[in-house]
Amino acid sequence: MATTETRFFKNFIGGEWMDAASGETFESLSPATGESIGVFPKSGPEDVDRAVEAARAAFEEWRLVPAPRRGEILFRFGQLLAEHKEDLAQLMAREMGKVLPEARGDVQEAIDMSFYMGGEGRRLFGHTTPSELPDKFNMSVRMPIGVVGVITPWNFPIAIPSWKIAPALVCGNTVVFKPATDTPLLGERFVELLGEAGVPAGVVNVVHGGGREVGERLVQHPDAPVITLTGSRETGVSVLKAAADNLKHVHLELGGKNAIIVMEDADLDLALDGIIWSAFGTSGQRCTAASRVIVHRAVYDELQSRLVTAVERLRLGVGWEPDTDVGPVINKAAIEKIHEYTQIGRDEGAKLLTGGEVAGDGELAKGFYYRPTVFADVEAGMRIAQEEIFGPTTALVPVDSYDEAIAAANGVKYGLSSSIFTRDVNRAFRAMRDLQTGITYVNAGTTGAEVHLPFGGTKDTGNGHREAGQAALDVFTEWKSIYVDYSGKLQRAQIDNIE
Ligand code: NAD
């Protein structure tokens, strides 16, 4: 509830801070303590239209700014993020709930991305290639597209906006950014720092509000030809359908049901570290979280008992306390969903080894905390091994062979990340070939992407695009092929050069 202490924030459109046209607001609350983070405009279609118009107008100048100059603004932005790394991480621990080391990592990813994409300002390579005709020059170049609608989730509230906005800007596009309603202040800070770095008015606009009110309008707006969304599969499907009438470029990064495979020859100490980090880091709320652990039966009992011991040692608490291992989950709906899956697992006959309950004692009662949960004897087809839970729950699936492990790992509709722990180099290479995911780790958990490699997944995790690395440029540019004929006469391809 708003009090005299409450801080009020606005949308940022065409370089000006403004309330929602309706004057309505919503509040961002800390999942760690329930404290108010701030009050934000609950925007609607009118605000989106205004922001798209501002971005469309700004595009005409921004596209002509030399790409190296655009890149320099991203270098300054990366520098500002580095200067503000600690205060952004502290804010993230409060607004989103991550423990500080992970929150710092989230900001670091945005720093890395800004520097990487800043460098693209001096590359954005196209191709030159010979012509089939004499006295003719051929090349292909990347062209900016226009206004990019950026729709992001709450789980990487600084990193994910950077994956989208940094490449969009260096390629010469302008942006309307809709942050998640659970992390609006981090979205706001991101855009403030971009302004400080020198991004001109109208080039990046922020419109706060819900998916239905703001997101849908942005997706349907005829003057925003590119939509980049990270979110759930369900949202992705609805966005893709809504964008179809305008034949937009739609870039989707969606859910995951990632598996770690532990073979009988694995280094079990290493595998345990990988499982703990990947399954319970960010309270399991990473798209790359290891929500399945597929274990060879030869090491199944040992791994199970050692995992339970390690998991029961994890300390729950607010993210900014140094001895906290696992922070809260994002909100009430999340806790209810996670707990529902605990019930589903029990009903399906899986064995609950530890966790499976809301942690509501003492100070924890003020926030949304769920005990790290491990199910054993899970069959690959069970719902807890098939559906994205997005919480601190992992499922142990016993198998008898490499082939069975790969079949189980691949036997889900998602295809984001995968990992295998083995000391057998031949088997490791086979797994790199056989695992049907966009990312595969060998002797590491399922998380830990670096910004200069493509990031994204196969199957229902997306629609074939990738972010990060060079691959991201394909989302934010159109290829243009250019033919320059300096022969002084009309030369007809496929006709004049054929005898
Ligand atoms: P979500 O789908 O509920 O929301 C994501 C964003 O989409 C939010 O900003 C939301 O307001 C907006 N939105 C919702 N409905 C919309 C609609 N109809 N039209 C337009 N916009 C709409 O997801 P979430 O709960 O914020 O995030 C968790 C999900 O994100 C998980 O499924 C997770 O796996 C996924 N995720 C994927 C990646 C990846 O790179 N593959 C990374 C992080 C998170």
Coordinates of C-alpha atoms and ligand atoms in Angstrom, one line a residue:
M1 CA 0.0 0.0 0.0
A2 CA 1.3 3.5 -0.9
T3 CA 2.6 5.5 2.1
T4 CA 4.4 8.9 2.5
E5 CA 7.6 6.9 2.0
T6 CA 6.4 5.5 -1.2
R7 CA 8.5 6.4 -4.3
F8 CA 6.6 7.1 -7.5
F9 CA 8.0 6.5 -11.0
K10 CA 6.9 7.3 -14.6
N11 CA 7.1 6.1 -18.1
F12 CA 9.9 7.5 -20.3
I13 CA 8.6 8.6 -23.7
G14 CA 10.3 10.8 -26.3
G15 CA 12.8 11.9 -23.6
E16 CA 10.2 12.9 -21.1
W17 CA 9.0 11.3 -17.9
M18 CA 5.2 11.0 -17.8
D19 CA 2.4 9.2 -16.0
A20 CA 0.1 6.7 -17.8
A21 CA -2.7 8.5 -19.8
S22 CA -5.2 6.8 -17.5
G23 CA -3.4 8.1 -14.3
E24 CA -3.6 4.5 -13.0
T25 CA -0.7 2.9 -11.1
F26 CA 0.6 -0.5 -9.8
E27 CA 3.0 -1.2 -7.0
S28 CA 6.3 -3.2 -7.1
L29 CA 6.8 -5.2 -3.9
S30 CA 9.9 -7.1 -2.7
P31 CA 9.5 -10.9 -2.8
A32 CA 12.0 -11.0 0.0
T33 CA 10.1 -8.9 2.6
G34 CA 6.9 -7.6 1.0
E35 CA 8.3 -4.0 1.3
S36 CA 7.2 -1.4 -1.3
I37 CA 9.8 -0.8 -4.0
G38 CA 7.8 1.8 -5.8
V39 CA 4.6 2.8 -7.6
F40 CA 4.6 2.7 -11.4
P41 CA 2.3 3.8 -14.2
K42 CA -0.3 1.2 -15.2
S43 CA -0.1 2.0 -18.9
G44 CA -2.5 1.1 -21.7
P45 CA -2.7 1.3 -25.5
E46 CA -2.6 5.1 -25.6
D47 CA 0.8 5.1 -23.8
V48 CA 2.1 2.4 -26.1
D49 CA 1.0 4.4 -29.2
R50 CA 2.7 7.5 -27.9
A51 CA 5.9 5.6 -27.3
V52 CA 5.9 3.9 -30.7
E53 CA 5.3 7.3 -32.3
A54 CA 8.3 8.8 -30.4
A55 CA 10.5 5.8 -31.4
R56 CA 9.4 5.9 -35.0
A57 CA 10.3 9.6 -35.2
A58 CA 13.6 9.1 -33.5
F59 CA 14.5 6.3 -35.9
E60 CA 14.9 8.7 -38.8
E61 CA 17.9 10.3 -37.2
W62 CA 19.3 7.4 -35.2
R63 CA 19.6 5.1 -38.3
L64 CA 21.9 7.7 -39.8
V65 CA 24.2 8.0 -36.8
P66 CA 27.4 6.1 -37.8
A67 CA 27.4 2.7 -36.2
P68 CA 30.8 3.2 -34.4
R69 CA 29.3 6.3 -32.7
R70 CA 26.3 4.2 -31.6
G71 CA 28.7 1.7 -30.3
E72 CA 30.6 4.3 -28.3
I73 CA 27.3 5.1 -26.5
L74 CA 27.1 1.4 -25.6
F75 CA 30.7 1.5 -24.3
R76 CA 29.7 4.4 -22.0
F77 CA 26.6 2.5 -20.9
G78 CA 28.8 -0.5 -20.1
Q79 CA 31.0 1.7 -18.1
L80 CA 28.1 3.2 -16.2
L81 CA 26.7 -0.2 -15.4
A82 CA 30.1 -1.1 -14.0
E83 CA 30.1 2.0 -11.8
H84 CA 26.6 1.2 -10.6
K85 CA 27.1 -2.6 -10.4
E86 CA 26.8 -2.7 -6.6
D87 CA 23.7 -0.5 -6.2
L88 CA 22.0 -2.3 -9.1
A89 CA 22.8 -5.7 -7.5
Q90 CA 21.5 -4.5 -4.1
L91 CA 18.3 -3.2 -5.8
M92 CA 18.0 -6.5 -7.6
A93 CA 18.2 -8.5 -4.3
R94 CA 15.3 -6.4 -3.1
E95 CA 13.1 -6.1 -6.1
M96 CA 13.6 -9.5 -7.7
G97 CA 15.1 -11.6 -4.8
K98 CA 18.4 -12.9 -6.2
V99 CA 21.3 -13.4 -3.8
L100 CA 23.9 -10.8 -4.2
P101 CA 26.6 -12.8 -6.0
E102 CA 24.1 -13.8 -8.7
A103 CA 22.7 -10.3 -8.8
R104 CA 26.2 -9.0 -9.5
G105 CA 26.5 -11.6 -12.2
D106 CA 23.3 -10.4 -13.8
V107 CA 24.6 -6.9 -14.0
Q108 CA 28.0 -8.2 -15.2
E109 CA 26.3 -10.0 -18.1
A110 CA 24.8 -6.6 -19.2
I111 CA 28.2 -5.0 -18.9
D112 CA 29.7 -7.7 -21.1
M113 CA 26.9 -7.5 -23.6
S114 CA 27.2 -3.7 -23.8
F115 CA 30.9 -3.9 -24.5
Y116 CA 30.5 -6.8 -27.0
M117 CA 27.7 -5.0 -28.9
G118 CA 29.6 -1.7 -28.6
G119 CA 32.4 -3.4 -30.6
E120 CA 29.9 -4.4 -33.3
G121 CA 29.6 -0.7 -34.1
R122 CA 33.0 -1.2 -35.9
R123 CA 32.1 -4.5 -37.4
L124 CA 28.5 -5.2 -38.4
F125 CA 30.1 -7.2 -41.2
G126 CA 28.4 -7.8 -44.5
H127 CA 29.9 -9.6 -47.5
T128 CA 31.5 -8.6 -50.8
T129 CA 31.5 -11.3 -53.5
P130 CA 32.4 -11.4 -57.1
S131 CA 29.8 -10.7 -59.8
E132 CA 29.1 -13.1 -62.6
L133 CA 29.3 -10.1 -65.0
P134 CA 32.3 -8.0 -65.8
D135 CA 32.6 -4.5 -64.3
K136 CA 30.1 -5.1 -61.6
F137 CA 30.4 -5.0 -57.8
N138 CA 28.3 -7.0 -55.4
M139 CA 27.9 -6.7 -51.6
S140 CA 25.4 -7.4 -48.9
V141 CA 24.9 -5.1 -45.9
R142 CA 22.9 -5.1 -42.7
M143 CA 20.1 -2.5 -42.5
P144 CA 18.3 -1.4 -39.4
I145 CA 14.6 -2.3 -39.4
G146 CA 12.8 0.4 -37.3
V147 CA 11.0 0.3 -33.9
V148 CA 11.7 -2.8 -31.8
G149 CA 9.2 -3.8 -29.1
V150 CA 11.2 -5.3 -26.2
I151 CA 9.2 -7.4 -23.8
T152 CA 11.1 -9.0 -20.9
P153 CA 10.6 -11.3 -17.9
W154 CA 11.6 -10.6 -14.3
N155 CA 14.2 -13.3 -13.8
F156 CA 17.2 -11.5 -15.4
P157 CA 16.0 -7.9 -15.0
I158 CA 19.2 -6.2 -16.1
A159 CA 20.9 -8.9 -18.3
I160 CA 17.9 -9.8 -20.5
P161 CA 17.1 -6.2 -21.5
S162 CA 20.7 -5.8 -22.4
W163 CA 20.6 -8.9 -24.7
K164 CA 17.9 -7.2 -26.6
I165 CA 18.4 -3.4 -26.4
A166 CA 22.2 -3.3 -27.0
P167 CA 22.1 -5.2 -30.3
A168 CA 18.9 -3.4 -31.4
L169 CA 20.6 0.0 -30.8
V170 CA 24.0 -0.7 -32.4
C171 CA 22.2 -2.0 -35.5
G172 CA 20.4 1.4 -35.7
N173 CA 16.9 0.6 -34.4
T174 CA 14.9 2.4 -31.8
V175 CA 13.1 0.8 -28.9
V176 CA 9.9 0.6 -26.9
F177 CA 10.7 -1.4 -23.8
K178 CA 8.1 -3.1 -21.6
P179 CA 9.8 -4.5 -18.5
A180 CA 8.1 -7.2 -16.4
T181 CA 5.7 -5.8 -13.8
D182 CA 7.6 -7.6 -11.0
T183 CA 10.8 -5.7 -11.7
P184 CA 9.9 -2.2 -13.1
L185 CA 12.4 -0.3 -11.1
L186 CA 15.3 -2.2 -12.5
G187 CA 13.9 -1.6 -16.0
E188 CA 13.6 2.1 -15.1
R189 CA 17.2 2.3 -13.9
F190 CA 18.4 0.5 -17.0
V191 CA 16.8 3.2 -19.2
E192 CA 18.0 6.1 -17.0
L193 CA 21.6 4.9 -17.4
L194 CA 21.2 4.6 -21.2
G195 CA 20.1 8.2 -21.2
E196 CA 23.2 9.2 -19.1
A197 CA 25.3 7.3 -21.6
G198 CA 24.1 9.6 -24.4
V199 CA 21.2 7.7 -26.0
P200 CA 19.1 10.6 -27.6
A201 CA 15.5 11.3 -26.7
G202 CA 13.0 8.9 -28.3
V203 CA 15.6 6.3 -29.1
V204 CA 14.7 4.2 -26.1
N205 CA 11.3 4.5 -24.4
V206 CA 9.9 2.7 -21.5
V207 CA 6.2 1.9 -20.9
H208 CA 5.3 0.1 -17.7
G209 CA 2.4 -2.2 -17.3
G210 CA 1.0 -5.7 -17.9
G211 CA 1.3 -8.1 -20.7
R212 CA -2.4 -7.7 -21.7
E213 CA -2.5 -3.9 -21.5
V214 CA 0.9 -2.9 -22.8
G215 CA 2.5 -6.0 -24.3
E216 CA -0.4 -6.9 -26.6
R217 CA -0.7 -3.4 -27.9
L218 CA 3.0 -3.3 -28.7
V219 CA 2.8 -6.7 -30.4
Q220 CA -0.1 -5.5 -32.5
H221 CA 1.1 -2.0 -33.3
P222 CA 1.7 -1.7 -37.1
D223 CA 4.7 0.7 -36.6
A224 CA 6.8 -1.7 -34.4
P225 CA 8.0 -4.2 -37.0
V226 CA 10.2 -6.3 -34.6
I227 CA 9.1 -7.9 -31.4
T228 CA 11.6 -9.6 -29.1
L229 CA 10.1 -11.5 -26.2
T230 CA 11.6 -13.6 -23.4
G231 CA 8.9 -15.3 -21.4
S232 CA 6.9 -18.4 -21.1
R233 CA 5.9 -20.7 -24.0
E234 CA 2.2 -19.7 -23.6
T235 CA 3.0 -16.0 -23.9
G236 CA 5.3 -16.8 -26.9
V237 CA 2.5 -18.6 -28.8
S238 CA 0.1 -15.8 -28.1
V239 CA 2.6 -13.1 -29.2
L240 CA 3.4 -15.0 -32.4
K241 CA -0.3 -15.3 -33.3
A242 CA -0.9 -11.6 -32.5
A243 CA 2.0 -10.5 -34.6
A244 CA 1.0 -12.6 -37.6
D245 CA -1.4 -10.1 -39.1
N246 CA 1.4 -7.6 -39.6
L247 CA 4.0 -10.2 -40.6
K248 CA 6.4 -9.0 -38.0
H249 CA 9.8 -10.3 -37.2
V250 CA 9.2 -12.1 -33.9
H251 CA 12.1 -13.3 -31.8
L252 CA 11.1 -15.7 -28.9
E253 CA 13.2 -17.0 -26.0
L254 CA 10.8 -19.3 -24.0
G255 CA 10.8 -22.0 -21.4
G256 CA 13.1 -24.9 -20.6
K257 CA 13.1 -28.3 -18.9
N258 CA 16.8 -28.7 -18.8
A259 CA 18.5 -31.9 -17.8
I260 CA 21.9 -32.8 -16.3
I261 CA 23.1 -36.3 -17.1
V262 CA 25.3 -38.0 -14.6
M263 CA 27.0 -41.0 -16.0
E264 CA 28.6 -43.8 -14.0
D265 CA 32.1 -42.6 -14.6
A266 CA 31.3 -39.0 -13.6
D267 CA 33.3 -37.0 -11.0
L268 CA 30.5 -37.0 -8.4
D269 CA 31.9 -34.1 -6.4
L270 CA 31.9 -32.0 -9.5
A271 CA 28.4 -33.2 -10.6
L272 CA 27.0 -32.4 -7.2
D273 CA 28.3 -28.8 -7.4
G274 CA 26.9 -28.5 -10.9
I275 CA 23.5 -29.8 -9.8
I276 CA 23.2 -27.5 -6.7
W277 CA 24.2 -24.4 -8.7
S278 CA 22.0 -25.2 -11.7
A279 CA 18.9 -26.5 -9.9
F280 CA 18.8 -24.1 -6.9
G281 CA 20.6 -20.9 -8.1
T282 CA 18.1 -18.1 -8.5
S283 CA 15.7 -20.4 -6.6
G284 CA 15.4 -22.5 -9.8
Q285 CA 14.0 -19.5 -11.7
R286 CA 16.4 -19.6 -14.6
C287 CA 15.3 -20.6 -18.1
T288 CA 18.3 -22.8 -18.0
A289 CA 17.7 -24.3 -14.5
A290 CA 18.4 -28.0 -14.1
S291 CA 14.9 -29.2 -13.2
R292 CA 15.9 -32.8 -14.1
V293 CA 18.9 -34.9 -13.2
I294 CA 19.2 -38.1 -15.2
V295 CA 21.5 -40.4 -13.3
H296 CA 23.1 -43.8 -14.2
R297 CA 21.8 -46.4 -11.8
A298 CA 25.4 -47.4 -10.8
V299 CA 25.8 -44.0 -9.0
Y300 CA 22.1 -43.3 -8.3
D301 CA 22.0 -44.2 -4.6
E302 CA 25.2 -42.4 -3.7
L303 CA 24.3 -39.3 -5.7
Q304 CA 20.8 -39.2 -4.1
S305 CA 22.0 -39.3 -0.5
R306 CA 24.8 -36.8 -1.1
L307 CA 22.5 -34.5 -2.9
V308 CA 19.9 -34.5 -0.1
T309 CA 22.7 -33.7 2.5
A310 CA 23.9 -30.8 0.4
V311 CA 20.4 -29.5 -0.3
E312 CA 19.4 -29.6 3.3
R313 CA 22.5 -27.4 4.1
L314 CA 21.3 -24.6 1.8
R315 CA 20.2 -21.6 3.8
L316 CA 17.1 -19.7 2.8
G317 CA 16.9 -15.9 3.4
V318 CA 17.0 -12.4 1.9
G319 CA 19.4 -12.1 -1.0
W320 CA 21.5 -9.3 0.5
E321 CA 22.6 -11.3 3.6
P322 CA 26.0 -12.9 2.9
D323 CA 25.1 -16.3 4.4
T324 CA 22.0 -16.8 2.2
D325 CA 22.3 -19.5 -0.4
V326 CA 18.7 -19.4 -1.8
G327 CA 16.5 -16.4 -1.9
P328 CA 12.7 -16.1 -2.4
V329 CA 10.7 -16.9 -5.4
I330 CA 9.1 -14.0 -7.3
N331 CA 5.5 -13.8 -6.0
K332 CA 2.5 -15.5 -4.5
A333 CA 1.4 -17.1 -7.8
A334 CA 4.9 -18.6 -8.2
I335 CA 4.8 -20.2 -4.8
E336 CA 1.4 -21.6 -5.4
K337 CA 2.5 -23.1 -8.8
I338 CA 5.6 -24.6 -7.3
H339 CA 3.7 -26.2 -4.4
E340 CA 1.1 -27.5 -6.8
Y341 CA 3.8 -29.3 -8.6
T342 CA 5.0 -30.9 -5.3
Q343 CA 1.5 -32.3 -5.0
I344 CA 1.5 -33.4 -8.6
G345 CA 4.8 -35.2 -8.0
R346 CA 3.5 -37.0 -5.0
D347 CA 0.3 -38.0 -6.8
E348 CA 2.3 -39.4 -9.7
G349 CA 4.2 -41.6 -7.3
A350 CA 7.6 -39.9 -7.2
K351 CA 9.5 -40.0 -3.9
L352 CA 9.8 -36.7 -2.2
L353 CA 13.4 -36.7 -0.7
T354 CA 13.5 -33.3 0.8
G355 CA 11.7 -29.9 0.8
G356 CA 8.2 -29.8 -0.7
E357 CA 6.9 -27.0 1.5
V358 CA 6.6 -23.3 1.9
A359 CA 9.2 -21.9 4.3
G360 CA 7.1 -19.5 6.4
D361 CA 8.9 -19.4 9.8
G362 CA 10.1 -16.2 11.4
E363 CA 11.2 -13.4 9.0
L364 CA 10.6 -15.7 6.0
A365 CA 6.9 -15.3 6.6
K366 CA 7.1 -11.8 5.1
G367 CA 8.3 -13.1 1.7
F368 CA 7.9 -16.0 -0.7
Y369 CA 10.2 -18.7 0.3
Y370 CA 10.1 -22.4 -0.8
R371 CA 12.3 -25.1 0.6
P372 CA 14.7 -26.6 -2.0
T373 CA 12.9 -29.7 -3.2
V374 CA 14.2 -33.0 -4.6
F375 CA 12.1 -35.8 -6.0
A376 CA 13.6 -39.3 -6.6
D377 CA 12.4 -42.3 -8.7
V378 CA 10.9 -40.0 -11.2
E379 CA 9.9 -41.5 -14.5
A380 CA 10.8 -39.5 -17.6
G381 CA 7.2 -39.1 -18.7
M382 CA 5.8 -37.8 -15.4
R383 CA 4.5 -34.2 -15.4
I384 CA 7.2 -33.0 -12.9
A385 CA 9.8 -34.3 -15.5
Q386 CA 8.0 -32.7 -18.4
E387 CA 6.6 -29.3 -17.4
E388 CA 8.5 -26.2 -16.5
I389 CA 8.0 -25.5 -12.7
F390 CA 10.3 -22.5 -12.5
G391 CA 11.2 -23.0 -8.9
P392 CA 13.6 -24.8 -6.6
T393 CA 12.5 -28.3 -7.5
T394 CA 14.5 -30.9 -9.3
A395 CA 13.6 -34.5 -10.3
L396 CA 16.0 -37.4 -10.3
V397 CA 15.4 -39.8 -13.1
P398 CA 17.3 -43.2 -12.9
V399 CA 18.5 -44.8 -16.2
D400 CA 20.6 -47.8 -17.1
S401 CA 22.6 -46.6 -20.1
Y402 CA 23.8 -43.7 -22.2
D403 CA 21.1 -44.3 -24.8
E404 CA 18.4 -44.2 -22.2
A405 CA 19.8 -41.0 -20.7
I406 CA 19.8 -39.2 -24.0
A407 CA 16.3 -40.4 -24.8
A408 CA 15.1 -39.1 -21.5
A409 CA 16.9 -35.8 -21.9
N410 CA 15.5 -35.3 -25.3
G411 CA 12.0 -36.5 -24.5
V412 CA 10.5 -33.1 -23.6
K413 CA 9.0 -30.4 -25.7
Y414 CA 11.6 -27.8 -24.7
G415 CA 15.3 -27.6 -26.0
L416 CA 17.2 -24.9 -24.2
S417 CA 20.1 -26.3 -22.2
S418 CA 21.6 -29.7 -21.3
S419 CA 24.7 -31.1 -19.6
I420 CA 26.6 -34.3 -19.2
F421 CA 29.1 -35.3 -16.5
T422 CA 31.4 -38.0 -17.8
R423 CA 35.1 -38.7 -18.0
D424 CA 34.8 -40.6 -21.3
V425 CA 35.7 -38.2 -24.1
N426 CA 34.0 -40.3 -26.7
R427 CA 30.8 -40.3 -24.8
A428 CA 31.1 -36.5 -24.3
F429 CA 31.4 -35.9 -28.0
R430 CA 28.5 -38.2 -28.7
A431 CA 26.4 -36.2 -26.2
M432 CA 27.4 -32.9 -27.9
R433 CA 26.0 -34.4 -31.1
D434 CA 22.9 -36.2 -29.7
L435 CA 21.4 -33.7 -27.2
Q436 CA 18.7 -31.7 -28.9
T437 CA 19.2 -28.4 -27.2
G438 CA 20.6 -25.0 -28.2
I439 CA 23.2 -25.1 -25.5
T440 CA 25.2 -28.1 -24.1
Y441 CA 27.7 -28.2 -21.3
V442 CA 30.2 -30.9 -20.6
N443 CA 31.3 -31.4 -17.0
A444 CA 29.4 -28.3 -15.9
G445 CA 25.8 -27.5 -15.0
T446 CA 23.1 -26.3 -17.3
T447 CA 23.7 -22.6 -16.7
G448 CA 26.5 -20.2 -17.4
A449 CA 26.2 -18.7 -20.9
E450 CA 28.8 -16.2 -22.2
V451 CA 27.6 -13.2 -24.2
H452 CA 29.6 -13.8 -27.4
L453 CA 28.0 -17.2 -28.2
P454 CA 24.5 -17.6 -29.5
F455 CA 21.9 -18.1 -26.8
G456 CA 18.6 -19.9 -27.2
G457 CA 16.9 -23.2 -27.7
T458 CA 15.4 -25.7 -30.1
K459 CA 11.9 -27.0 -30.2
D460 CA 9.3 -25.1 -28.1
T461 CA 12.0 -23.0 -26.4
G462 CA 11.8 -20.6 -29.3
N463 CA 11.2 -20.0 -33.0
G464 CA 14.6 -20.6 -34.5
H465 CA 16.3 -17.3 -33.6
R466 CA 19.2 -16.7 -31.1
E467 CA 20.2 -13.9 -29.0
A468 CA 23.7 -12.9 -28.0
G469 CA 26.8 -13.4 -30.2
Q470 CA 26.7 -12.6 -33.9
A471 CA 23.4 -14.4 -34.2
A472 CA 21.6 -11.6 -32.4
L473 CA 22.3 -9.3 -35.3
D474 CA 20.1 -11.3 -37.5
V475 CA 17.1 -10.5 -35.3
F476 CA 17.7 -6.7 -35.5
T477 CA 18.7 -6.2 -39.1
E478 CA 17.5 -7.0 -42.6
W479 CA 20.0 -8.0 -45.2
K480 CA 20.2 -5.8 -48.3
S481 CA 22.0 -7.1 -51.4
I482 CA 23.5 -4.3 -53.5
Y483 CA 24.7 -4.6 -57.1
V484 CA 26.8 -1.8 -58.7
D485 CA 27.3 -2.0 -62.4
Y486 CA 30.2 0.2 -63.6
S487 CA 30.3 -1.2 -67.2
G488 CA 28.2 1.7 -68.6
K489 CA 25.9 -0.6 -70.4
L490 CA 22.8 -2.7 -69.4
Q491 CA 24.1 -6.2 -68.4
R492 CA 21.4 -8.8 -67.7
A493 CA 22.2 -11.4 -65.0
Q494 CA 21.6 -15.0 -66.1
I495 CA 21.3 -13.8 -69.8
D496 CA 24.2 -11.8 -71.0
N497 CA 26.9 -13.9 -69.5
I498 CA 25.6 -17.2 -70.9
E499 CA 26.9 -18.3 -74.3
Ligands
NAD1 P1 5.7 -14.3 -18.9 O1 5.5 -15.0 -20.2 O2 4.6 -14.4 -18.0 O3 6.0 -12.8 -19.1 C1 7.1 -12.3 -19.9 C2 6.8 -10.9 -20.4 O4 5.7 -11.0 -21.4 C3 6.3 -10.0 -19.3 O5 6.9 -8.7 -19.5 C4 4.8 -10.0 -19.5 O6 4.2 -8.8 -19.0 C5 4.7 -10.1 -21.0 N1 3.4 -10.6 -21.5 C6 2.6 -11.5 -20.9 N2 1.6 -11.8 -21.7 C7 1.7 -11.1 -22.8 C8 1.0 -11.0 -24.0 N3 -0.2 -11.6 -24.2 N4 1.4 -10.1 -25.0 C9 2.6 -9.5 -24.8 N5 3.3 -9.5 -23.7 C10 2.9 -10.3 -22.7 O7 7.0 -14.9 -18.3 P2 7.7 -14.6 -16.9 O8 6.9 -15.3 -15.8 O9 7.9 -13.1 -16.7 O10 9.1 -15.3 -17.0 C11 9.4 -16.7 -16.9 C12 9.4 -17.4 -18.2 O11 10.4 -16.8 -19.0 C13 9.8 -18.9 -18.0 O12 9.0 -19.7 -18.9 C14 11.3 -18.9 -18.5 O13 11.7 -20.1 -18.9 C15 11.2 -17.9 -19.5 N6 12.6 -17.4 -19.8 C16 13.2 -17.8 -20.9 C17 14.5 -17.4 -21.2 C18 15.2 -17.8 -22.5 O14 16.2 -17.1 -22.8 N7 14.8 -18.8 -23.1 C19 15.2 -16.5 -20.3 C20 14.5 -16.2 -19.1 C21 13.2 -16.6 -18.9

